[in-house]
Coordinates of C-alpha atoms in Angstrom, one line a residue:
X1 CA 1.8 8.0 -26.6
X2 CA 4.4 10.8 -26.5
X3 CA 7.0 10.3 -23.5
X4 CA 7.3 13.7 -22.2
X5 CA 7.6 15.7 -19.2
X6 CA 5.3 18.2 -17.7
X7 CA 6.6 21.4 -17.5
X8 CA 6.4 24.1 -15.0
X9 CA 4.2 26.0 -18.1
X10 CA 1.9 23.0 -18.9
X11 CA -1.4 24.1 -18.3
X12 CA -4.2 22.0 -17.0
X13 CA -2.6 23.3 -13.0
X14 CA -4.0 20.9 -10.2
X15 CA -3.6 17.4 -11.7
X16 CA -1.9 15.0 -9.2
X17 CA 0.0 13.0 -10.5
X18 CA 1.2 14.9 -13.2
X19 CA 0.0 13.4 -16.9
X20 CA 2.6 13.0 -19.9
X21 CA 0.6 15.8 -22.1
X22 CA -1.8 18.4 -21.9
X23 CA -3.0 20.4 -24.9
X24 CA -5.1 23.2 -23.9
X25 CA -7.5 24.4 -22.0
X26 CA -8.0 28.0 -22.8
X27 CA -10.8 27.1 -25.6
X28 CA -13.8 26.9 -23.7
X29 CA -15.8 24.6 -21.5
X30 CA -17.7 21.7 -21.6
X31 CA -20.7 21.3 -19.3
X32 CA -22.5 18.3 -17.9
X33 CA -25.9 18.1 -16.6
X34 CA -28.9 16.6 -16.2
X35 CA -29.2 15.6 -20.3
X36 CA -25.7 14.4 -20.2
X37 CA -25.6 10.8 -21.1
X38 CA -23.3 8.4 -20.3
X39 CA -21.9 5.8 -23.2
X40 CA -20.6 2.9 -22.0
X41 CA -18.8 0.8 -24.3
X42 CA -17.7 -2.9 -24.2
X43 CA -14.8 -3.2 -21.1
X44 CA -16.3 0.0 -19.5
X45 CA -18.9 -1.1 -17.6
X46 CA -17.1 -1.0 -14.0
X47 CA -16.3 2.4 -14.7
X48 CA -19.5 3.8 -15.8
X49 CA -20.8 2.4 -12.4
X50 CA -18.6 4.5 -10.6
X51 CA -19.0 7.3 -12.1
X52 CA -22.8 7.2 -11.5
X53 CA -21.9 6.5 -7.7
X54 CA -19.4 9.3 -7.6
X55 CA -19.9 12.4 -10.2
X56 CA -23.9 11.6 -10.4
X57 CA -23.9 12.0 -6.7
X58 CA -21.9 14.7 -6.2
X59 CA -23.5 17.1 -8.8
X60 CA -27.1 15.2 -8.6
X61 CA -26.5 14.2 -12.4
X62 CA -28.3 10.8 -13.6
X63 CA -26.2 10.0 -16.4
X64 CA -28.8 7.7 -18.5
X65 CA -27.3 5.4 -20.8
X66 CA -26.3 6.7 -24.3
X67 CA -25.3 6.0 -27.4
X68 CA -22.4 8.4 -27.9
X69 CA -23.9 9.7 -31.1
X70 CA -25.6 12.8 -29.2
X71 CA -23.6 16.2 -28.3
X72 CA -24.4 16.2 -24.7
X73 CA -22.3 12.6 -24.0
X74 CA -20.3 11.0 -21.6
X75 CA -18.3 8.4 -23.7
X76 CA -16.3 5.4 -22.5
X77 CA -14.2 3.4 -24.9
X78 CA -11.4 1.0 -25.2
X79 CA -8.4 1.3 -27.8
X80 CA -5.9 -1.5 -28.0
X81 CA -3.6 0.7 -29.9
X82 CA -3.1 2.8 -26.3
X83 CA -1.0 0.9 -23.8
X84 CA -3.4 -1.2 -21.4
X85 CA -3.2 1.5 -18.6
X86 CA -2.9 4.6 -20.6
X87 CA -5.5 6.6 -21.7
X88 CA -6.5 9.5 -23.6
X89 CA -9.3 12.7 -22.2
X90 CA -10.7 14.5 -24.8
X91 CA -13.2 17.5 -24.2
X92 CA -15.1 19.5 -26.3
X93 CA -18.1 22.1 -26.6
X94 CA -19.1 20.1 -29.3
X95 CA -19.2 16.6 -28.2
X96 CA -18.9 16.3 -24.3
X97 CA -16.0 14.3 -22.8
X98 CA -14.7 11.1 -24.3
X99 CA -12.2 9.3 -22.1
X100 CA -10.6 6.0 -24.3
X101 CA -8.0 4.0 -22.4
X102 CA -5.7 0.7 -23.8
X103 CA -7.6 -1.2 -21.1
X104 CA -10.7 -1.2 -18.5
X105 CA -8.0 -0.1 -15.8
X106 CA -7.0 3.2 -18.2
X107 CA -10.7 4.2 -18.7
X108 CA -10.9 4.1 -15.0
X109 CA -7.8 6.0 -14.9
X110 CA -8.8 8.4 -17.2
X111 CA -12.1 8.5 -15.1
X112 CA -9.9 9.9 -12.3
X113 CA -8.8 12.8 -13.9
X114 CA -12.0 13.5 -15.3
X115 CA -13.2 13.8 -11.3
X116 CA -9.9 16.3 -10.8
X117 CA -10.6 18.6 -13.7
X118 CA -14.4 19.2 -12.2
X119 CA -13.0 20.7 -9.2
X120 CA -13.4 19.6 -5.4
X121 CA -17.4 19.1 -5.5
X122 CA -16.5 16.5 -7.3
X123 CA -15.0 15.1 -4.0
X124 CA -18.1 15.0 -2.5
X125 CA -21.3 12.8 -1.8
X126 CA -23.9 14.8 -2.2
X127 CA -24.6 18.3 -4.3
X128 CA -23.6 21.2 -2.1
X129 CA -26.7 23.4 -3.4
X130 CA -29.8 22.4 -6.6
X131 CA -27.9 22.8 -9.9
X132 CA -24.5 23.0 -8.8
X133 CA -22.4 23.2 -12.2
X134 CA -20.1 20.6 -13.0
X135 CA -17.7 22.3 -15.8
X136 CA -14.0 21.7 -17.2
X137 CA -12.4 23.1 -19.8
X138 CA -11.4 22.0 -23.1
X139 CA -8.7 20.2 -23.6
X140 CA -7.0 17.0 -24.7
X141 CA -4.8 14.7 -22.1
X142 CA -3.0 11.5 -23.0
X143 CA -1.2 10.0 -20.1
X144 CA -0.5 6.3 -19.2
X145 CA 2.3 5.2 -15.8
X146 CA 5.8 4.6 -15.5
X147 CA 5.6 1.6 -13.5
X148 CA 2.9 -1.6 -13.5
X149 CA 3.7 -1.7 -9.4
X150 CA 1.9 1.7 -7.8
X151 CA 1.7 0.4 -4.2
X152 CA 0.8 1.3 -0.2
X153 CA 1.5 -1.1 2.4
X154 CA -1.4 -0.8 4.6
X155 CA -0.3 -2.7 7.9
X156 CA -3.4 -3.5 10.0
X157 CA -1.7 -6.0 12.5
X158 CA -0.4 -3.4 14.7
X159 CA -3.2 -1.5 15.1
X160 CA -6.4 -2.8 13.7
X161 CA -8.2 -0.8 10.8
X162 CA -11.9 -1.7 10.7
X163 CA -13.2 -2.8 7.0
X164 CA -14.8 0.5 6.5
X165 CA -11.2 2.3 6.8
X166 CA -10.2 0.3 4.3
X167 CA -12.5 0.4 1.8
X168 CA -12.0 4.0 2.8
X169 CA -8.3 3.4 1.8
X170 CA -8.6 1.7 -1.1
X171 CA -10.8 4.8 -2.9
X172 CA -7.7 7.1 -1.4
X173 CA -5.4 4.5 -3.4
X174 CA -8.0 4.9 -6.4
X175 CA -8.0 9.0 -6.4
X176 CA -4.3 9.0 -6.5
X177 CA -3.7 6.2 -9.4
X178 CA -2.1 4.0 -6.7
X179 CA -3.1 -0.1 -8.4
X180 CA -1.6 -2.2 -5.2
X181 CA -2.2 -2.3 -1.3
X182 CA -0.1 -4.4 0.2
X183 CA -2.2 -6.0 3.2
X184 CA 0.2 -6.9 6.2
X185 CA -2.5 -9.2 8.1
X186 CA -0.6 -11.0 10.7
X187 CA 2.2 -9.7 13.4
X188 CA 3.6 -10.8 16.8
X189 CA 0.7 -8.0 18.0
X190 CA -2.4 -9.2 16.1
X191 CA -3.8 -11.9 13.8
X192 CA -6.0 -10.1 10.9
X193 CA -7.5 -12.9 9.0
X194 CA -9.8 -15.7 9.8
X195 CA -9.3 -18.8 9.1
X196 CA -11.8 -21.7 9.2
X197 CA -9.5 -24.1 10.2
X198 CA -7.8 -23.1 12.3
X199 CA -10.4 -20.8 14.4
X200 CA -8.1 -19.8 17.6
X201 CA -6.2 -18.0 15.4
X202 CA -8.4 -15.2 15.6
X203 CA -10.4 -15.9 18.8
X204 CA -7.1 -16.0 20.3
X205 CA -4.4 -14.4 18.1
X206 CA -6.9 -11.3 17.1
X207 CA -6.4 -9.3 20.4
X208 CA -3.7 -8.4 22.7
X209 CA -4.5 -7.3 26.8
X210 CA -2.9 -3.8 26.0
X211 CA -0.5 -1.8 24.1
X212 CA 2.8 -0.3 24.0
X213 CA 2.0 3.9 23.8
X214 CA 4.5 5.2 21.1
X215 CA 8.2 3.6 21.2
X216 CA 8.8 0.4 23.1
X217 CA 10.9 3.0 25.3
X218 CA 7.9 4.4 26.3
X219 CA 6.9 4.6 29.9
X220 CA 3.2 4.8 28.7
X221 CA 0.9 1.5 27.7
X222 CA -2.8 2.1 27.2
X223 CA -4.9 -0.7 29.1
X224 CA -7.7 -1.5 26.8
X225 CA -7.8 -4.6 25.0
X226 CA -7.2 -4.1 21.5
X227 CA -7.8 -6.3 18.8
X228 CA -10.2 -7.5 15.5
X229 CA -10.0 -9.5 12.2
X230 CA -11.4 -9.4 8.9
X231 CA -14.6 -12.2 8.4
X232 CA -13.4 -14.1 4.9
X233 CA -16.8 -12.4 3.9
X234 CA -15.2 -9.1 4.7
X235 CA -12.0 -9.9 2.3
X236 CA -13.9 -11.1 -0.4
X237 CA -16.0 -7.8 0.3
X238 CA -12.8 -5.6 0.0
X239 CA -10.6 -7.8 -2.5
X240 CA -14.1 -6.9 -4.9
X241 CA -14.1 -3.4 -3.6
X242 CA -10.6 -3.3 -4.6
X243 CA -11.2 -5.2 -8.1
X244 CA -13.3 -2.3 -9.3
X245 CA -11.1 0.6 -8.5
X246 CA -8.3 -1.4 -10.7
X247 CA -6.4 -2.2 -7.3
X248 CA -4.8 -5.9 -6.7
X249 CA -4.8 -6.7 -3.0
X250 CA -1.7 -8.4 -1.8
X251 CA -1.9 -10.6 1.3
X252 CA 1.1 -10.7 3.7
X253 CA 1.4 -13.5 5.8
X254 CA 4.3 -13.7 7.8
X255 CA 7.1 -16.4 7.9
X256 CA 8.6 -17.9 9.8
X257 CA 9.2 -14.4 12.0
X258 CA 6.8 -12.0 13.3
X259 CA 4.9 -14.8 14.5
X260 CA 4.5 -14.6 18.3
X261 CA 0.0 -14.0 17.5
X262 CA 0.0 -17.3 15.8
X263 CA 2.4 -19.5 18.7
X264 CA -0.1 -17.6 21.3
X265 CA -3.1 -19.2 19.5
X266 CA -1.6 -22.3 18.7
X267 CA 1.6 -23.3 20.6
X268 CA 3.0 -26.3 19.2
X269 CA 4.2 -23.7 16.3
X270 CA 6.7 -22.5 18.2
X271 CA 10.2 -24.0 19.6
X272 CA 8.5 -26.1 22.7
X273 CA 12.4 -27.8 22.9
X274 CA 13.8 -24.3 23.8
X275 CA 10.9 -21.8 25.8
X276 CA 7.3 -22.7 27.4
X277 CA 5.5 -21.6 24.1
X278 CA 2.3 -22.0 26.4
X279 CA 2.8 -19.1 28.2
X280 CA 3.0 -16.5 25.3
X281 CA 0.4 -13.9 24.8
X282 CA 0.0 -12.2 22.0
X283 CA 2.7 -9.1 22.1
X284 CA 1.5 -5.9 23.5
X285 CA 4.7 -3.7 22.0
X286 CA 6.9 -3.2 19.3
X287 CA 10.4 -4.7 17.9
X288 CA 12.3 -7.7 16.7
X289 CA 10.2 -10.4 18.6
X290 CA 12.4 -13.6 19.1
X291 CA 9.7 -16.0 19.1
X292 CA 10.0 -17.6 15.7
X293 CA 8.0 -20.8 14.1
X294 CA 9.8 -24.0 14.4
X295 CA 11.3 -25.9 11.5
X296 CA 8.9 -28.3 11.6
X297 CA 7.0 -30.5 9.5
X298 CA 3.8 -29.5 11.7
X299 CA 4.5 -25.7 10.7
X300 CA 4.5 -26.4 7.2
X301 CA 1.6 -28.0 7.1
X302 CA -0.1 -25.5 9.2
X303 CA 0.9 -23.2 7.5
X304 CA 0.3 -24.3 3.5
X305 CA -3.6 -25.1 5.1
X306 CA -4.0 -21.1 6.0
X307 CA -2.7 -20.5 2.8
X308 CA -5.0 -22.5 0.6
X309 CA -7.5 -20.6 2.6
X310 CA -5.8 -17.2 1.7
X311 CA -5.4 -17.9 -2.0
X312 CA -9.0 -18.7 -2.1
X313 CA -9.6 -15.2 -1.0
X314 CA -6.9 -13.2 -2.4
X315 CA -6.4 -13.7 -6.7
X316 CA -3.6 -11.6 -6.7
X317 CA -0.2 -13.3 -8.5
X318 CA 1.6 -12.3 -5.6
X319 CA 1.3 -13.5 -2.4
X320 CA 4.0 -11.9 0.5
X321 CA 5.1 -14.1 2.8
X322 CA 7.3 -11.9 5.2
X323 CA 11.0 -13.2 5.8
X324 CA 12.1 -10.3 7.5
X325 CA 13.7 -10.0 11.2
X326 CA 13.8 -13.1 12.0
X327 CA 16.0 -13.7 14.9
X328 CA 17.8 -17.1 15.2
X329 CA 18.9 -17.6 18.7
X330 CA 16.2 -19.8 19.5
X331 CA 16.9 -22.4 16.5
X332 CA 20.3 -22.8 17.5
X333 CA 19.2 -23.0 21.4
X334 CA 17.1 -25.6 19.7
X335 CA 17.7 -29.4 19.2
X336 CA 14.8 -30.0 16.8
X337 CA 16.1 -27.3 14.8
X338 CA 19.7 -28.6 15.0
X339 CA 18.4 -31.9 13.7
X340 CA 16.7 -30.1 10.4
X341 CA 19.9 -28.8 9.9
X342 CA 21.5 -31.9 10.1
X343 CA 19.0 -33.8 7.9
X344 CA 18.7 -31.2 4.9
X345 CA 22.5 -30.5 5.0
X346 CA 22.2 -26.7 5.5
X347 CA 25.6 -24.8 6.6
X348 CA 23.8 -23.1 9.9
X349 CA 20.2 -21.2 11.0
X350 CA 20.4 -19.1 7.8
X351 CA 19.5 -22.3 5.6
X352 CA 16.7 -22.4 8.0
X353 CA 15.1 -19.4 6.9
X354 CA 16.4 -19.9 3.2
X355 CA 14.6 -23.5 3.6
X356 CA 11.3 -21.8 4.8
X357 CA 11.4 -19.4 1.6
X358 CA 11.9 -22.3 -1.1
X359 CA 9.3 -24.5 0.8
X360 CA 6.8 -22.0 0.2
X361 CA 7.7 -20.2 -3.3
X362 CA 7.5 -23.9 -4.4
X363 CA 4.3 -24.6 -2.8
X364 CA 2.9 -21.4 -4.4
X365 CA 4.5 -21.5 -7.8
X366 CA 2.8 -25.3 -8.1
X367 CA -0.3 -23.0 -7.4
X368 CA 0.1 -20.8 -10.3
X369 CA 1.4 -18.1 -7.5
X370 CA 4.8 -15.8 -7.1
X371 CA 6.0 -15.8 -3.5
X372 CA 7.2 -12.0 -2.7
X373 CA 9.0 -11.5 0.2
X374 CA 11.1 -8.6 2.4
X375 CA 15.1 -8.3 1.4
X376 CA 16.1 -10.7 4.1
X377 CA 15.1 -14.4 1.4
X378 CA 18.4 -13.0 -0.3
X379 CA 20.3 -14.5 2.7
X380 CA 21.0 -17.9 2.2
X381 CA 20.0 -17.7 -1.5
X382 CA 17.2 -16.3 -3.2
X383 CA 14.1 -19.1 -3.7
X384 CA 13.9 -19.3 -7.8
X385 CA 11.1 -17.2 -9.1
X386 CA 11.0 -15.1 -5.5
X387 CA 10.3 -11.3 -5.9
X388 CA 12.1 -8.4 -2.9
X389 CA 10.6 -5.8 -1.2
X390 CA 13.2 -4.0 -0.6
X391 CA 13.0 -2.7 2.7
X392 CA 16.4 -2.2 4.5
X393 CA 17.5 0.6 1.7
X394 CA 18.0 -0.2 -2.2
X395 CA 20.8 -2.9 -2.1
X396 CA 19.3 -5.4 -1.3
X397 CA 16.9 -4.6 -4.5
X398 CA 19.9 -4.4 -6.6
X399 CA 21.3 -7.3 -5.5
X400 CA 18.0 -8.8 -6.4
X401 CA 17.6 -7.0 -9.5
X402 CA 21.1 -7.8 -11.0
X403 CA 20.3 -11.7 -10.1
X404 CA 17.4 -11.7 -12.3
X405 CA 14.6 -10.6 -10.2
X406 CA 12.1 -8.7 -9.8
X407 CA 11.8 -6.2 -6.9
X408 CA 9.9 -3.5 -5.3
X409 CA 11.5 -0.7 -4.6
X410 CA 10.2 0.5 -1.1
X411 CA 13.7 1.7 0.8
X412 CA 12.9 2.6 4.6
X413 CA 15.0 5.9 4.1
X414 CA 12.8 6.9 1.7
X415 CA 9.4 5.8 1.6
X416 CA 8.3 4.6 4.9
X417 CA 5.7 7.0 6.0
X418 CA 5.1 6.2 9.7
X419 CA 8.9 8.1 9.6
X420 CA 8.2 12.0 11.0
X421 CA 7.2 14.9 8.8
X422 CA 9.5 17.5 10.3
X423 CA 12.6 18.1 12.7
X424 CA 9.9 20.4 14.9
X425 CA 9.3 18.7 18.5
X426 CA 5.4 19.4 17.8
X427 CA 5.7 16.3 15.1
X428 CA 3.1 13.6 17.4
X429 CA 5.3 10.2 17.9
X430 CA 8.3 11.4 16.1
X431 CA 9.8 8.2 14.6
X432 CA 12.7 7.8 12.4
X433 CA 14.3 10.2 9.7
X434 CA 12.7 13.5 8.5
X435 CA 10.7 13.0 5.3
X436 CA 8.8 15.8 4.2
X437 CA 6.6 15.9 1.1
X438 CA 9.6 17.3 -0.7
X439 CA 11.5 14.5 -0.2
X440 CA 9.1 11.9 -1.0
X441 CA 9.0 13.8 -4.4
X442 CA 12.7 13.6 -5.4
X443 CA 12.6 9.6 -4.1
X444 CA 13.6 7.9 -7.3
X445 CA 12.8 4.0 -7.3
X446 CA 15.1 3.1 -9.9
X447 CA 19.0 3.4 -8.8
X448 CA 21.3 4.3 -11.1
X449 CA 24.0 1.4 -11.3
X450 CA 21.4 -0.9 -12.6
X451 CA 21.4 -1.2 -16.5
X452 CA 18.9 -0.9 -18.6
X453 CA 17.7 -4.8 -18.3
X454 CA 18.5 -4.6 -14.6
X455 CA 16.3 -1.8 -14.2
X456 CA 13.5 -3.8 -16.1
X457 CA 13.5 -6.1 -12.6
X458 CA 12.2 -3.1 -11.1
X459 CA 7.9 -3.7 -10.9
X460 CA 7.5 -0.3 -9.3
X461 CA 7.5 0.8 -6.2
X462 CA 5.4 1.5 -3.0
X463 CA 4.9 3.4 0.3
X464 CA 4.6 1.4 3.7
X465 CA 2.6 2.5 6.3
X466 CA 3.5 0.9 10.1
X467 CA 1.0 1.6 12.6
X468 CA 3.2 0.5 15.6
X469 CA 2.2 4.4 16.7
X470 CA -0.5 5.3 14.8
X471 CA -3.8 3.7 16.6
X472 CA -6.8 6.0 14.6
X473 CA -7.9 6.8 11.3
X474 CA -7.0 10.4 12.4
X475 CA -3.2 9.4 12.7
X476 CA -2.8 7.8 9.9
X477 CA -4.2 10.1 7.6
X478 CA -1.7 13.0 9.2
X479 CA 1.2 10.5 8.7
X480 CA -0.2 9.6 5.1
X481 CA -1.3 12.3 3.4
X482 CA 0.3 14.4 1.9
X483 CA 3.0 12.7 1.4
X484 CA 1.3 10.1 -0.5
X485 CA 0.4 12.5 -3.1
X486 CA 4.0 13.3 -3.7
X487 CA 4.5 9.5 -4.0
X488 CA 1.9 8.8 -6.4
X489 CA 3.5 11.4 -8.9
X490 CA 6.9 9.4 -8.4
X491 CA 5.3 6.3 -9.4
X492 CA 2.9 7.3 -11.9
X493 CA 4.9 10.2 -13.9
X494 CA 7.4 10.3 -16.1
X495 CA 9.7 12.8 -14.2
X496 CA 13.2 14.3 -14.6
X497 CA 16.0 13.3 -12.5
X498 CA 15.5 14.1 -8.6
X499 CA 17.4 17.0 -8.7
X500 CA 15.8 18.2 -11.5
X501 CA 12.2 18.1 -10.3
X502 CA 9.8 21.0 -10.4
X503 CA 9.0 20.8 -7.2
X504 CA 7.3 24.2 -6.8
X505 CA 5.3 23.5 -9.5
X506 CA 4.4 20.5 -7.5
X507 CA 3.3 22.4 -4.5
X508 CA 1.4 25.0 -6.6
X509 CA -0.7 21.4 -8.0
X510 CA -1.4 21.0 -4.3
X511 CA -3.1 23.9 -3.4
X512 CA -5.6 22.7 -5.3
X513 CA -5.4 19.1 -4.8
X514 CA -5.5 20.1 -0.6
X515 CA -8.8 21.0 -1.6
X516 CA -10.1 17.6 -2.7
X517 CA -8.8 16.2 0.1
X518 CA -10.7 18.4 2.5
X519 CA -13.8 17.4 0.5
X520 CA -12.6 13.7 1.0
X521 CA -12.6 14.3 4.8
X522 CA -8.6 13.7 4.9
X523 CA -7.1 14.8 8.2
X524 CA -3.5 15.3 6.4
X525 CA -0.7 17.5 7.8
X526 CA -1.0 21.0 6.7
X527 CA 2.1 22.7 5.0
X528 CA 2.3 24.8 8.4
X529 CA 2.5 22.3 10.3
X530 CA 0.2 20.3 12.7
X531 CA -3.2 21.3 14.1
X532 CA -3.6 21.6 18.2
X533 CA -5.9 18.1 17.4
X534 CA -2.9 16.6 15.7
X535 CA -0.5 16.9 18.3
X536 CA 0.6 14.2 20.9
X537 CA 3.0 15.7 23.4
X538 CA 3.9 13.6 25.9
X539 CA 3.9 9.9 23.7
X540 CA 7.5 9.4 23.1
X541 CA 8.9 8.4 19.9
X542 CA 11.9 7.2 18.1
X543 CA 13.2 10.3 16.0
X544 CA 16.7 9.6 14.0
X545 CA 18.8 12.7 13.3
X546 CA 20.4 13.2 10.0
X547 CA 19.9 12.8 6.1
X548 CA 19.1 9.5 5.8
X549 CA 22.1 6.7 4.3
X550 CA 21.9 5.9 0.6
X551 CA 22.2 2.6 1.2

């Protein structure tokens, strides 16, 4: 598969993200209709479902099964010789559309840009009128990704997403070639996941009194309860869901900060030596929470039961278990934590946390598992076999990287979405640095001091999505979308230095692609700027002036 850039004069216009090679169209067209049969072959067979469930719906098509031997075909097929998520779209007059990929996950791929080549109805869930034509042209398009990691942290601690939103997500993930969702399912502000053993976790960690409106500075709360949690039923419902769109769920469960949902449920977690652990609630606004988990025998065994319960759920090789902002003034306020210190030889509260991180990457690597965790598991040493997010900018990813690890690139300067849009005072909850879609399109996940080894640390990268002020479906598709267009090239596409990027010829892609979102029902940010709806003067935000550091 040829390793090539698409240039500014490549035809095929409106494909998002961009594919290695186009040849044509400009030959003709190739219709499919009612006759059209679909050929599934061996590997194939999640893929032809969906395609019944999404092109048969949206043009009314029935897409029989087929043999692939008749004009009029549909065909699916696996090649080993093409990598396992590349794949090659070939249409003709002659034959119909025959979409091969190296695996099941690049038929489904190619399957994807079969839907963008039939135009916007194909976006849709029902035929807009009785024969409406479902036509591309000609042409043949091999493409495959850069990385193996194409990821969106979804976090649904903050502000609970109901399962629909994100199964919602997930086909969002799907339509952009996005393979990871990186579930954050427990906070100080909300416990996401049930589990059987341990049920107050949800009956009590699940829902907060109120909530912070916009920035903790915020004068503003809003006085409903606010809360909710995903059955087991429901994640094996979504990590399915997910499993047929090609996506691998990741579970977050944080350790041993961000924690103050779990100590409200149950309160011998926490440091009982140092602070009444009774009296804590779960937290109703935003920040560095100082109520940590104790360094306790009882928390580690607490806490390796709710993980046997969440690797019976999740299959995915990596499991996150936090490890970020974690303060420490409570361990060394603490004589219980004093004594750990004391008894495992560790230099001061750092070990802790270091000691937390190696307790669980070995209990998950005896589990066939990889523990992957935020930056912070560098201090103190890395846990052998740990993975970074690397959240706090890229160093801490080359550090990482350059020690033999792998790492997700997924720099807060960069890529965190919940940052604002635009310098305009009409952005709603203006947090952080300006990011527009531009640049989230010249982001480049691999930094250039790392060699060519180094750089093979690199998995991929992802976007993260904090909903500490976005409390709808609404807001966090204005906060999202575009921008995670933009993204998806950047991780999919082989692209030219940041500097060099088309980006016009990016935008011009979009004007179409803005139209399969509107058939998607995306509430994104329009290139003017937001709609009256969109707006939320008033909420007070957290808006950083400035190019963001390169850090």
């Amino acid at each position: 598969m040829p390793d090539t850039h698409l240039t500014p004069t490549a035809p095929g216009g409106g494909l998002v993200p961009a594919p290695l090679s186009i040849d044509g169209p400009g030959r003709g067209t190739v219709r499919l209709g009612v006759d059209t049969a679909l050929a599934a072959g061996p590997g194939t067979e999640d893929t032809a479902r969906w395609l019944r469930d999404t092109l048969g719906a949206a043009f009314g098509l029935p897409l029989p099964p087929g043999s692939g031997t008749t004009p009029d075909t549909l065909a699916l097929a696996l090649d080993p010789a093409l990598p396992p998520e590349g794949y090659r779209l070939a249409a003709d007059a002659r034959w119909g559309v025959r979409i091969t990929g190296g695996g099941p996950a690049g038929v489904f791929w190619g399957a994807q840009t079969l839907r963008q080549l039939l135009g916007p109805h194909a976006f849709r869930r029902a035929p807009l009128a009785p024969g409406c034509p479902a036509v591309l042209p000609e042409q043949t398009i091999e493409d495959g990704p850069r990385f193996a990691w194409r990821g969106m942290l979804l976090d649904v601690a903050r502000h609970f997403l109901p399962k629909d939103g994100v199964l919602r997500t997930l086909d969002l993930l799907a339509a952009h070639k996005l393979n990871v969702l990186h579930l954050h399912l427990t906070d100080d502000q909300g416990w996401r996941i049930e589990i059987r053993r341990y049920p107050k976790l949800t009956e009590i960690g699940a829902w907060r009194e109120r909530t912070k409106l916009g920035h903790r500075a915020s004068p503003l709360w809003d006085e409903r309860p606010h809360g909710g949690y995903y059955t087991q039923d429901d994640l094996r419902e979504i990590v399915a869901y997910a499993a047929q769109r090609h996506i691998t769920v990741v579970p977050e469960i944080d350790i041993p900060g961000h924690s103050q949902a779990a100590i409200a449920a149950y309160p011998e977690l926490g440091n009982t030596d140092v602070i009444d652990t009774t009296s804590l609630k779960v937290w109703d606004t935003w920040g560095v929470n100082p109520n940590v988990l104790a360094p306790t025998d009882t928390t580690l065994r607490f806490y390796e039961h709710v993980l046997d319960e969440v690797l019976g759920l999740f299959p995915s090789p990596f499991v996150h278990i936090g490890g970020d902002e974690c303060p420490k003034d409570q361990w060394r306020a603490s004589a219980t934590a004093r004594a750990r210190i004391a008894e495992l030889s560790l230099a001061d509260e750092d070990g802790l946390q270091s000691w937390f991180i190696r307790h669980f990457d070995r209990w998950l690597t005896g589990r066939g598992r990889r523990l992957i965790g935020w930056d912070e598991i560098l201090e103190g040493g890395l846990a052998p076999g740990a993975a970074v997010s690397s959240w706090r900018g890229y160093a801490g990813g080359i550090a990482a990287a350059k020690s033999g690890h792998d790492v997700v690139m997924c720099p807060e300067q960069q890529v965190y979405l919940d940052h604002r849009q635009h310098a305009s005072p009409d952005e709603p909850v203006p947090i952080g640095f300006v990011r527009t879609l531009e640049d989230v399109y010249r982001f480049e996940p691999v930094p250039p001091e790392l060699t060519a080894e180094q750089a093979a640390h690199v998995l991929g990268t992802q976007a993260n999505v904090w909903t500490e002020v976005m409390d709808s479906q609404q807001r966090l598709d204005y906060q999202v979308f575009p921008r995670l267009a933009a993204f998806a090239e950047v991780a999919w596409s082989r692209l030219p230095a940041p500097a060099a990027r088309d980006y016009q010829h990016f935008t011009r892609r979009m004007a179409a692609h803005y139209t399969r979102l509107d058939a998607l029902g995306v509430g994104y940010r329009p290139p003017g700027g937001p709609l009256p709806w969109q707006k939320r003067p008033g909420v007070l935000g957290r808006p950083i002036d400035g190019a963001p550091p390169n850090v």
